[in-house]
Amino acid sequence: MKAPKKENPSGAPTTPYANTIPVEEQPQYPGDWRTERRIKSLMRWNAMAMVVKANSTTNVGGHISTYASAATLYEIGFNHFFRGATENFPGDQVYFQGHAAPGMYARAFLEGRLSERHLQNFRQELAEGGGLSSYPHPYLMPEFWQFPTVSMGLGPIMSLYQARFNRYLHARGLTTWKDEPKVWAFLGDGECDEVDTLGAITLGARENLDNLIWVINCNLQRLDGPVRGNGKIIQELEGLFRGAGWNVIKVIWGSDWDDLFLRDKSGLLLKRMDECVDGDFQKYCVEPGSYTREHFFGKYPELLAIVNHLSDDQIRKLLRGGHDTKKVYTAYKAAAEHKGQPTVVLAKTVKGYGLGEAGEGKNISHQQKKMNEKELREFRERFEIPITDDVIAETPFYRPSADSAEIKYLLERRRVLGGFLPARIVKPATPDVPKLDYFADFFKGSTTEISTTTAFVSAIRILLRHKGIGKNIVPIIPDEARTFGLDALFRDYGIYSSKGQLYDPVDSESLLFYHEAKDGQILEEGITEAGSMASFIASGTSYATHGVPTIPFYIYYSMFGPQRVGDLFWLAGDIRAKGFLLGATSGRTTLNGEGLQHQDGHSLLHASTIPTCLPYDPAFGYELAVIVADGLRRMYVENEDIFYYLSLYNENYSMPPMPAGVEDGILKGLYRFKSGAEGKKIKAHIFGSGPIIQSALKAQEILAEKYGVSADVWSATSYKLLRTDAIRCQRWNMMHPAEAPKKSYVETLLAKEQGAFVAVSDNIRTVPDQIAPWVPGGLFTLGTDGFGRSDTRARLRRFFGVDVESTVIGTLYALAEKNLVGREVVAKAIKDLGVDPEKIQPQLV
Ligand SMILES: Cc1ncc(C[n+]2csc(CCOP(=O)(O)OP(=O)(O)O)c2C)c(N)n1
Ligand SMILES: [Mg+2]
């Protein structure tokens, strides 16, 4: 690192505004750059044509300018660095910038992996024969894309944790590669304003992740305009990355400038570069060379002299480093060889490079998706695309013949580097997962009072001990192991640490000491739910990225799950992650003392919105065991690309033994747990979930004893699953009106039941209400809508109306609404049970 010379807004050290690697240290370029340039030009054309064509007849959108600025950054990677998957090598893991997707499709087209029809149907996935997804979405193109990136900031943080997870897998002996895969992540400079992008970068240095390379395409623009018009984004980023312990390589100026630097004996050229802000540099992009001569070089007479030999046009064409093949190669080579630190390449480019008048370097460039005929001709001429005038207006795709020098070169480079990228290859693997009987202990119940969290801790313990998949279990915790009672695992399984344990822990004398180890199994992430989710995703996709199925169990404070990092939960679906998410300390009233920002009554609803997520709200240990066992089977034997969300609570109660024949109901979402008293005329049904099933069970007794009501108590384990099944049937019925209608599970289950139906849970009412349309005669729901409060469980449950008394009153009210009991019975119960009818409603708006 050179001595710090200049301050930047971050206060961290920066080097002058020049290329980090001097021209003397530039290696010989190993490729045929002329052929590579022709190939790149074809990609530029096809990527542009794809977007322009799609938008000539539709309004599906797309981006031209991002790839236009990044083409060289990608092509150097494809031709010289990115290694594909081979027998004993999982392949480099490349996170492509989402908005550059047309460029990747254009390459796959030249490689012969995609057809003209595919390109024609860019962003028209429902067109006949299918189409290409807008951005990298493994859910939509499971054999092509590996990593979703387009929600800005997620690619960067995932790539960091992916690189660390690769090390973890290897340290634990779960992989056998000799050459370590590299993780490459391509980011926008605007994307760096996302907290997710930069918030975790110290991990890279701390873990010495020299298997990680970030390339930030510094075109100085985002969507609306400059990223830092009044400053310099490259300098700001350099300071931050250097401060965070990364190796920083700046690629600012192209080779044309090398000569100017030689001519400048005064040091004024560097001084002038340091003086200009990004807003100035953008102006030099769009104005003619005469403007740059006057305003940039012209500031100092000595500087003006060094460009005397250049025409205005030559000045205009002075390349930025990120468009210069040799400079980019130099940076990548140094990055790939660098030891001990991750590397960030800060490459300066022009947004919309090559679009000319149509948008090069302009503020509107990001939104550019159409080109008129004149602009198309200019583009064609600039990049020498053999397309004739008579067809140019149709923006035809162009692929040279298979025996052309370009295609041969391109295929040969990919052959040497091990195959095509991006590619998502899933090799079949069927780990030996335990069957249901492995969890037999859970079915006996326990008289000792325990919580579902404790039941989970027992479950993960026996899974870790399992001979078949014990080693594949990845427990992930964001600094809450002690809260959940998982700290006992520290000693037995160790916390993964690439450095082992360099100190004697303060509790070394105790049985459960804080144990870090190089082959530790637990990922103790510290207080980062985003980082923990990134680890969950890396582990949950290892079946695809490494051909090694690992099984993540990520346990966290449920309030800080989808509410806090919901975009990563959504991404887990897109990327086809598998595993178990455990939202512990769940329940607006069950977690009682922590108050408004901790008490969660809505994560189940968030989780319900993710198409591949199965949310469950188990009440008892045996339910949890049945769900986990079936999850293991579905995800790792049947190979379904789904994941599970389980609410866990910290209320202790005795766990009943499993009634016979309830497994199917547990998995489908509802089963009768305990029938109401015999011989009563009035019938009701109470659906309870989680610990609040206790309210239902006690209400059942009171209803029978005092009000002559026989109430069955049902355990509702998953309202979402009941709902999706009902919707599926309903839609089928709508589309097949002449055929015998299908009946959903919930309709079949409840078809013959009489009386009123009530649901009570520690969640907002919308959670049970998901099935209301299919409950005979409707569903009356009690729930915990509104902000939480700190108090005792009893008072909170009365406040929200989910305690025993409220459940009795609610059931009588639902019966009264059906004229099955008189209203005076409800009034009497309110009085008898001491509930204040004027108590405030927690939900005010
Ligand atoms: C989280 C998120 N917020 C907003 C957007 C919308 N968006 C897409 S591209 C873009 C600008 C990108 O700028 P930059 O990161 O500099 O990338 P460039 O195209 O310039 O390479 C924005 C705001 C998004 N995709 N994701
Ligand atoms: Mg940008």
PDB file of C-alpha atoms and ligand atoms in Angstrom, residues 66 69 97 152 187-191 216-223 225-227 233 349 351 366, ligand 2:
ATOM      1  CA  THR A  66     -25.172  -1.440 -17.414  1.00  0.00           C
ATOM      2  CA  SER A  69     -20.272  -0.272 -19.303  1.00  0.00           C
ATOM      3  CA  GLN A  97     -24.782  -7.821 -11.574  1.00  0.00           C
ATOM      4  CA  MET A 152     -29.137  -4.435  -4.692  1.00  0.00           C
ATOM      5  CA  LEU A 187     -21.433  -4.737  -8.161  1.00  0.00           C
ATOM      6  CA  GLY A 188     -22.590  -1.319  -9.236  1.00  0.00           C
ATOM      7  CA  ASP A 189     -21.056   1.753  -7.633  1.00  0.00           C
ATOM      8  CA  GLY A 190     -24.537   3.008  -6.808  1.00  0.00           C
ATOM      9  CA  GLU A 191     -25.222  -0.343  -5.168  1.00  0.00           C
ATOM     10  CA  ILE A 216     -17.161  -2.662  -8.622  1.00  0.00           C
ATOM     11  CA  ASN A 217     -18.163  -1.129 -11.895  1.00  0.00           C
ATOM     12  CA  CYS A 218     -17.564   2.530 -11.187  1.00  0.00           C
ATOM     13  CA  ASN A 219     -19.381   4.167 -14.050  1.00  0.00           C
ATOM     14  CA  LEU A 220     -20.005   7.035 -11.601  1.00  0.00           C
ATOM     15  CA  GLN A 221     -23.728   6.814 -12.231  1.00  0.00           C
ATOM     16  CA  ARG A 222     -26.722   5.157 -10.719  1.00  0.00           C
ATOM     17  CA  LEU A 223     -30.291   5.412 -11.964  1.00  0.00           C
ATOM     18  CA  GLY A 225     -27.676  10.621 -11.935  1.00  0.00           C
ATOM     19  CA  PRO A 226     -24.159  10.645 -10.502  1.00  0.00           C
ATOM     20  CA  VAL A 227     -23.350   8.452  -7.520  1.00  0.00           C
ATOM     21  CA  ILE A 233     -16.924   7.416  -5.454  1.00  0.00           C
ATOM     22  CA  THR A 349     -16.078   2.995 -16.786  1.00  0.00           C
ATOM     23  CA  LYS A 351     -22.295   4.014 -18.331  1.00  0.00           C
ATOM     24  CA  HIS A 366     -29.899   3.633 -17.093  1.00  0.00           C
TER      25      HIS A 366
HETATM   26 MG    MG B   2     -23.201   2.795 -11.567  1.00  0.00          MG
END
